Amino acid sequence: INKVDYHTCRNILYDKKFLDNDWISSDNTHTMPAPSTERVLKRIKEVYHQTGRKDADLKPTLSQYASVINTWTKCSRYELKAAPRTEKFLHELEQLSITDDFYKPTVEIYTTVIKAYTHSKHAQKPQLALRILQDMETRYKETKGEGIRPTLRTYHGVMNACAMCTHTGDQKDRTEALRIAFQLLKVMRASGVHEPNFVTYGTLIKATKNLVPPSETQDQIFRNVFAQCKRDGQVEGVIINQLRSWTSDPLFRELTERVPIRIGKRYYKNPNSNSAKLRNRGGYDGGNNSDNGGNNGWEDVMKDIPTEWKRNVLPLKE
């Protein structure tokens, strides 16, 4: 009976249709799958303990924990407790891994928890996301385990948490979020491992647009970010699109040095383009589709960008 119970629960956690469903009821209110998957995992753990932890086939798996974390992350936009719930399960895995390497959290799990805070309405989400990143760095230095080493995408997740503080906190909070985002750029450069790419600069441009009121100060930050982006050879079509959308005509012409850039076909229609990949991710590593300025690039833009500006742009990994 216990095995039947276990396998029923396990199949629910592996049901992609169930996990991907936003569960919108007939009255258009969200009925989240996350609490349900959490209860399923709880039942799996109960069954395993009832058997004296002797039957390996009944042992809760890392992927089952990941499923619960993923479903809570999907709820983080409209449920305040969602992000802390993902972190609760992350800490549970960290405790289990002390005595059992089977439960060592992966970099993907840490990055998913950061994404949960990115989408949340917590006023302190930049600090909360940064704390998780710093914990990852500490654990990596202690263990040298490549499976926990923060990736460029992890850093971008924290930057995006900063950029998406538009509707949380006050101006003081937004100023601190901007400081954290640019501090991360310095950390990335100092590491010698995570070289900033066009996603890095696109996220910083997005943070500037969202966190700094329109002013000469904002214009100067745009100038500084784009100048560094050009020096690094990381000017991608989405960067041009952001600047076209978020700066005045005179500033845009100044930034692009009056290089004629055609407005042609939207190049995210090409499924292999970087813009399409960003769009599939939900913006800059989990951004807000409706307000990232990076999903409406043009096919002709890349042809017109000077070679020196785009010399180091590489295709994004899926």
Short mmCIF file of C-alpha atoms in Angstrom, two decimals:
data_model
loop_
_atom_site.label_atom_id
_atom_site.label_comp_id
_atom_site.label_asym_id
_atom_site.label_seq_id
_atom_site.Cartn_x
_atom_site.Cartn_y
_atom_site.Cartn_z
CA ILE A 1 0.00 0.00 0.00
CA ASN A 2 2.83 2.37 0.87
CA LYS A 3 4.49 1.78 -2.51
CA VAL A 4 1.23 2.45 -4.33
CA ASP A 5 0.83 5.65 -2.31
CA TYR A 6 4.41 6.67 -3.06
CA HIS A 7 4.22 6.06 -6.78
CA THR A 8 0.93 7.96 -7.05
CA CYS A 9 2.52 10.94 -5.33
CA ARG A 10 5.69 10.66 -7.39
CA ASN A 11 3.75 10.64 -10.67
CA ILE A 12 1.99 13.87 -9.65
CA LEU A 13 5.33 15.58 -9.05
CA TYR A 14 6.54 14.47 -12.47
CA ASP A 15 3.35 15.51 -14.29
CA LYS A 16 4.55 18.45 -16.40
CA LYS A 17 1.01 19.46 -17.39
CA PHE A 18 0.10 19.70 -13.71
CA LEU A 19 3.25 21.61 -12.76
CA ASP A 20 3.03 24.10 -15.64
CA ASN A 21 -0.63 24.92 -15.10
CA ASP A 22 -1.36 28.35 -13.60
CA TRP A 23 -4.60 26.83 -12.28
CA ILE A 24 -7.01 29.68 -12.97
CA SER A 25 -10.44 28.78 -11.69
CA SER A 26 -13.81 29.68 -13.19
CA ASP A 27 -13.94 32.98 -11.26
CA ASN A 28 -10.47 33.91 -12.62
CA THR A 29 -8.74 33.55 -9.26
CA HIS A 30 -5.50 31.62 -9.04
CA THR A 31 -5.72 28.23 -7.32
CA MET A 32 -2.07 27.33 -7.05
CA PRO A 33 -0.60 23.88 -7.65
CA ALA A 34 2.29 24.71 -5.31
CA PRO A 35 0.51 23.90 -2.01
CA SER A 36 -0.70 20.67 -3.62
CA THR A 37 2.77 19.60 -4.72
CA GLU A 38 4.07 20.52 -1.28
CA ARG A 39 1.48 18.23 0.33
CA VAL A 40 2.43 15.47 -2.10
CA LEU A 41 6.11 15.77 -1.15
CA LYS A 42 5.12 15.74 2.52
CA ARG A 43 3.22 12.47 1.95
CA ILE A 44 6.21 10.95 0.15
CA LYS A 45 8.42 11.79 3.12
CA GLU A 46 5.86 10.31 5.53
CA VAL A 47 5.75 7.04 3.56
CA TYR A 48 9.54 6.84 3.55
CA HIS A 49 9.73 7.39 7.31
CA GLN A 50 6.99 4.82 7.93
CA THR A 51 9.15 2.18 6.27
CA GLY A 52 12.06 3.02 8.56
CA ARG A 53 13.98 4.68 5.72
CA LYS A 54 15.06 1.25 4.53
CA ASP A 55 13.42 1.12 1.12
CA ALA A 56 15.52 3.16 -1.32
CA ASP A 57 12.70 3.08 -3.87
CA LEU A 58 10.57 5.19 -1.53
CA LYS A 59 13.25 7.78 -0.79
CA PRO A 60 12.29 11.38 -1.71
CA THR A 61 14.46 12.60 -4.57
CA LEU A 62 16.22 15.85 -5.36
CA SER A 63 14.09 16.28 -8.47
CA GLN A 64 10.93 16.01 -6.37
CA TYR A 65 12.14 18.88 -4.19
CA ALA A 66 12.99 20.78 -7.38
CA SER A 67 9.42 20.25 -8.64
CA VAL A 68 7.98 21.80 -5.48
CA ILE A 69 10.41 24.73 -5.68
CA ASN A 70 9.51 25.27 -9.34
CA THR A 71 5.78 25.34 -8.69
CA TRP A 72 6.18 27.84 -5.84
CA THR A 73 8.34 29.98 -8.15
CA LYS A 74 5.51 30.05 -10.72
CA CYS A 75 3.24 31.44 -8.00
CA SER A 76 5.63 34.15 -6.79
CA ARG A 77 4.08 36.92 -8.92
CA TYR A 78 0.79 36.83 -7.04
CA GLU A 79 1.56 35.06 -3.75
CA LEU A 80 3.79 36.85 -1.23
CA LYS A 81 4.73 33.70 0.66
CA ALA A 82 5.85 31.84 -2.48
CA ALA A 83 9.49 33.01 -2.56
CA PRO A 84 10.11 32.29 1.15
CA ARG A 85 8.60 28.81 0.61
CA THR A 86 11.14 28.08 -2.14
CA GLU A 87 13.92 29.17 0.22
CA LYS A 88 12.50 26.94 2.97
CA PHE A 89 12.86 23.87 0.77
CA LEU A 90 16.31 24.99 -0.33
CA HIS A 91 17.42 25.15 3.31
CA GLU A 92 15.86 21.74 3.92
CA LEU A 93 17.99 20.33 1.09
CA GLU A 94 21.09 22.01 2.50
CA GLN A 95 20.48 20.36 5.87
CA LEU A 96 19.85 16.96 4.32
CA SER A 97 23.01 17.23 2.23
CA ILE A 98 25.17 17.52 5.34
CA THR A 99 24.75 13.78 5.88
CA ASP A 100 23.64 12.71 2.40
CA ASP A 101 25.28 14.03 -0.80
CA PHE A 102 22.21 12.79 -2.67
CA TYR A 103 20.44 16.01 -1.61
CA LYS A 104 23.07 18.57 -2.57
CA PRO A 105 21.22 21.49 -4.18
CA THR A 106 22.29 22.26 -7.73
CA VAL A 107 23.06 25.68 -9.17
CA GLU A 108 19.77 25.42 -11.07
CA ILE A 109 17.83 25.08 -7.81
CA TYR A 110 19.57 28.09 -6.26
CA THR A 111 18.94 30.11 -9.41
CA THR A 112 15.26 29.14 -9.36
CA VAL A 113 14.92 30.40 -5.78
CA ILE A 114 16.52 33.70 -6.87
CA LYS A 115 14.01 33.85 -9.73
CA ALA A 116 11.17 33.42 -7.21
CA TYR A 117 12.33 36.55 -5.38
CA THR A 118 12.79 38.36 -8.71
CA HIS A 119 9.09 37.93 -9.52
CA SER A 120 7.89 38.58 -5.98
CA LYS A 121 6.55 41.80 -4.48
CA HIS A 122 9.04 41.85 -1.61
CA ALA A 123 10.48 45.34 -1.18
CA GLN A 124 13.81 43.80 -0.10
CA LYS A 125 14.05 41.27 -2.92
CA PRO A 126 17.43 42.55 -4.19
CA GLN A 127 18.95 41.94 -0.77
CA LEU A 128 17.23 38.55 -0.42
CA ALA A 129 18.38 37.41 -3.87
CA LEU A 130 21.90 38.72 -3.20
CA ARG A 131 22.05 36.79 0.06
CA ILE A 132 21.36 33.54 -1.78
CA LEU A 133 24.07 34.33 -4.33
CA GLN A 134 26.57 35.10 -1.57
CA ASP A 135 25.66 31.86 0.18
CA MET A 136 26.35 29.99 -3.07
CA GLU A 137 29.74 31.67 -3.41
CA THR A 138 30.63 30.75 0.17
CA ARG A 139 29.60 27.13 -0.28
CA TYR A 140 31.51 26.91 -3.56
CA LYS A 141 34.70 28.22 -1.93
CA GLU A 142 34.31 25.72 0.90
CA THR A 143 33.55 22.67 -1.23
CA LYS A 144 34.99 23.52 -4.69
CA GLY A 145 31.98 21.68 -6.08
CA GLU A 146 31.37 22.78 -9.65
CA GLY A 147 27.70 21.82 -9.32
CA ILE A 148 27.10 24.74 -6.96
CA ARG A 149 29.26 27.38 -8.64
CA PRO A 150 27.16 30.44 -9.55
CA THR A 151 26.78 30.91 -13.28
CA LEU A 152 26.41 34.07 -15.32
CA ARG A 153 22.69 33.40 -15.37
CA THR A 154 22.67 33.32 -11.55
CA TYR A 155 24.25 36.78 -11.43
CA HIS A 156 21.77 38.02 -14.00
CA GLY A 157 18.94 36.68 -11.85
CA VAL A 158 20.03 38.88 -8.93
CA MET A 159 20.51 41.87 -11.24
CA ASN A 160 17.01 41.32 -12.57
CA ALA A 161 15.64 41.24 -9.02
CA CYS A 162 17.14 44.71 -8.65
CA ALA A 163 15.74 45.91 -11.98
CA MET A 164 12.23 44.77 -11.13
CA CYS A 165 11.82 46.88 -7.98
CA THR A 166 9.61 49.38 -9.79
CA HIS A 167 6.47 48.61 -7.82
CA THR A 168 8.05 47.70 -4.47
CA GLY A 169 9.49 49.93 -1.76
CA ASP A 170 10.26 53.63 -2.00
CA GLN A 171 12.92 55.61 -3.86
CA LYS A 172 15.48 54.78 -1.17
CA ASP A 173 14.89 51.08 -1.82
CA ARG A 174 15.20 51.61 -5.57
CA THR A 175 18.46 53.52 -5.14
CA GLU A 176 19.87 50.65 -3.09
CA ALA A 177 18.68 48.16 -5.71
CA LEU A 178 20.55 50.11 -8.40
CA ARG A 179 23.69 50.15 -6.25
CA ILE A 180 23.53 46.36 -5.83
CA ALA A 181 23.07 45.83 -9.57
CA PHE A 182 26.16 47.86 -10.46
CA GLN A 183 28.15 46.35 -7.60
CA LEU A 184 27.47 42.93 -9.10
CA LEU A 185 29.01 44.15 -12.37
CA LYS A 186 32.22 44.97 -10.46
CA VAL A 187 32.17 41.57 -8.74
CA MET A 188 31.74 39.80 -12.08
CA ARG A 189 34.69 41.67 -13.59
CA ALA A 190 36.88 41.05 -10.55
CA SER A 191 36.14 37.31 -10.58
CA GLY A 192 37.80 36.82 -13.95
CA VAL A 193 35.27 34.02 -14.52
CA HIS A 194 31.99 35.73 -15.35
CA GLU A 195 32.61 38.13 -18.21
CA PRO A 196 29.67 40.53 -18.70
CA ASN A 197 27.72 39.96 -21.90
CA PHE A 198 24.89 41.78 -23.65
CA VAL A 199 22.36 40.36 -21.16
CA THR A 200 24.38 41.95 -18.34
CA TYR A 201 24.28 45.36 -19.98
CA GLY A 202 20.67 44.97 -21.05
CA THR A 203 19.68 44.24 -17.46
CA LEU A 204 21.61 47.29 -16.21
CA ILE A 205 19.90 49.48 -18.81
CA LYS A 206 16.55 48.05 -17.69
CA ALA A 207 17.47 48.76 -14.03
CA THR A 208 18.38 52.34 -14.91
CA LYS A 209 15.11 52.87 -16.72
CA ASN A 210 13.05 51.38 -13.87
CA LEU A 211 14.90 52.75 -10.85
CA VAL A 212 16.09 56.23 -11.86
CA PRO A 213 13.55 58.96 -12.65
CA PRO A 214 13.92 60.59 -16.09
CA SER A 215 16.67 63.15 -15.64
CA GLU A 216 20.18 64.08 -16.69
CA THR A 217 21.38 61.56 -14.08
CA GLN A 218 19.50 58.79 -15.85
CA ASP A 219 20.83 59.92 -19.23
CA GLN A 220 24.39 59.88 -17.91
CA ILE A 221 24.00 56.34 -16.57
CA PHE A 222 22.68 55.26 -19.98
CA ARG A 223 25.77 56.87 -21.56
CA ASN A 224 28.15 55.10 -19.19
CA VAL A 225 26.55 51.66 -19.56
CA PHE A 226 26.36 51.83 -23.34
CA ALA A 227 29.94 53.11 -23.60
CA GLN A 228 31.16 50.09 -21.61
CA CYS A 229 28.95 47.78 -23.66
CA LYS A 230 30.57 49.09 -26.85
CA ARG A 231 34.08 48.74 -25.42
CA ASP A 232 33.32 45.11 -24.57
CA GLY A 233 31.91 44.45 -28.04
CA GLN A 234 28.57 43.35 -26.58
CA VAL A 235 26.10 45.58 -28.45
CA GLU A 236 23.27 43.24 -29.47
CA GLY A 237 20.05 44.18 -31.22
CA VAL A 238 18.06 44.09 -27.99
CA ILE A 239 20.37 46.74 -26.51
CA ILE A 240 19.65 49.08 -29.42
CA ASN A 241 15.94 48.37 -29.04
CA GLN A 242 16.02 49.27 -25.34
CA LEU A 243 17.78 52.55 -25.98
CA ARG A 244 15.46 53.38 -28.87
CA SER A 245 12.46 52.79 -26.57
CA TRP A 246 13.74 54.42 -23.38
CA THR A 247 15.82 57.43 -24.41
CA SER A 248 15.02 60.67 -26.17
CA ASP A 249 15.75 61.01 -29.88
CA PRO A 250 18.71 63.36 -29.32
CA LEU A 251 20.27 61.03 -26.73
CA PHE A 252 19.71 57.97 -28.92
CA ARG A 253 21.46 59.66 -31.84
CA GLU A 254 24.28 60.68 -29.53
CA LEU A 255 24.70 57.16 -28.14
CA THR A 256 24.68 55.48 -31.53
CA GLU A 257 27.01 58.16 -32.96
CA ARG A 258 24.41 58.79 -35.67
CA VAL A 259 25.06 55.36 -37.17
CA PRO A 260 22.02 54.72 -39.43
CA ILE A 261 20.13 51.79 -37.94
CA ARG A 262 17.14 50.56 -39.88
CA ILE A 263 13.89 49.54 -38.24
CA GLY A 264 13.04 46.31 -40.01
CA LYS A 265 11.53 42.92 -39.21
CA ARG A 266 11.37 41.87 -35.60
CA TYR A 267 14.17 39.39 -35.38
CA TYR A 268 12.82 37.33 -32.51
CA LYS A 269 10.76 35.58 -35.19
CA ASN A 270 13.99 33.75 -35.92
CA PRO A 271 13.89 30.99 -33.24
CA ASN A 272 17.69 30.89 -33.11
CA SER A 273 18.11 34.60 -32.38
CA ASN A 274 19.21 35.80 -28.95
CA SER A 275 16.04 37.87 -28.72
CA ALA A 276 13.86 34.79 -29.22
CA LYS A 277 15.76 32.93 -26.51
CA LEU A 278 15.35 35.83 -24.12
CA ARG A 279 11.66 35.95 -24.99
CA ASN A 280 11.27 32.26 -24.18
CA ARG A 281 12.97 32.81 -20.83
CA GLY A 282 10.55 35.60 -20.02
CA GLY A 283 12.92 38.50 -20.64
CA TYR A 284 16.37 38.95 -19.18
CA ASP A 285 16.64 35.65 -17.30
CA GLY A 286 13.14 35.82 -15.96
CA GLY A 287 12.16 39.42 -16.56
CA ASN A 288 8.77 40.93 -17.09
CA ASN A 289 7.75 40.35 -20.72
CA SER A 290 5.77 43.55 -20.92
CA ASP A 291 8.49 45.86 -19.68
CA ASN A 292 11.98 44.77 -20.55
CA GLY A 293 12.46 46.52 -23.86
CA GLY A 294 14.48 43.56 -25.02
CA ASN A 295 11.94 41.31 -26.68
CA ASN A 296 11.10 43.49 -29.68
CA GLY A 297 14.41 43.51 -31.55
CA TRP A 298 14.76 43.79 -35.32
CA GLU A 299 16.41 41.50 -37.80
CA ASP A 300 18.09 44.37 -39.63
CA VAL A 301 19.51 45.95 -36.47
CA MET A 302 22.43 43.54 -36.14
CA LYS A 303 23.44 44.15 -39.75
CA ASP A 304 23.74 47.87 -39.12
CA ILE A 305 25.61 47.74 -35.80
CA PRO A 306 29.33 48.44 -36.39
CA THR A 307 31.41 45.25 -36.23
CA GLU A 308 33.62 46.63 -33.46
CA TRP A 309 30.58 47.16 -31.23
CA LYS A 310 29.27 43.58 -31.62
CA ARG A 311 32.52 41.63 -32.03
CA ASN A 312 32.09 39.58 -28.83
CA VAL A 313 28.34 38.85 -29.01
CA LEU A 314 27.74 35.11 -28.78
CA PRO A 315 24.54 33.06 -29.13
CA LEU A 316 22.79 32.47 -25.83
CA LYS A 317 22.66 28.94 -24.51
CA GLU A 318 19.17 27.54 -24.22
#
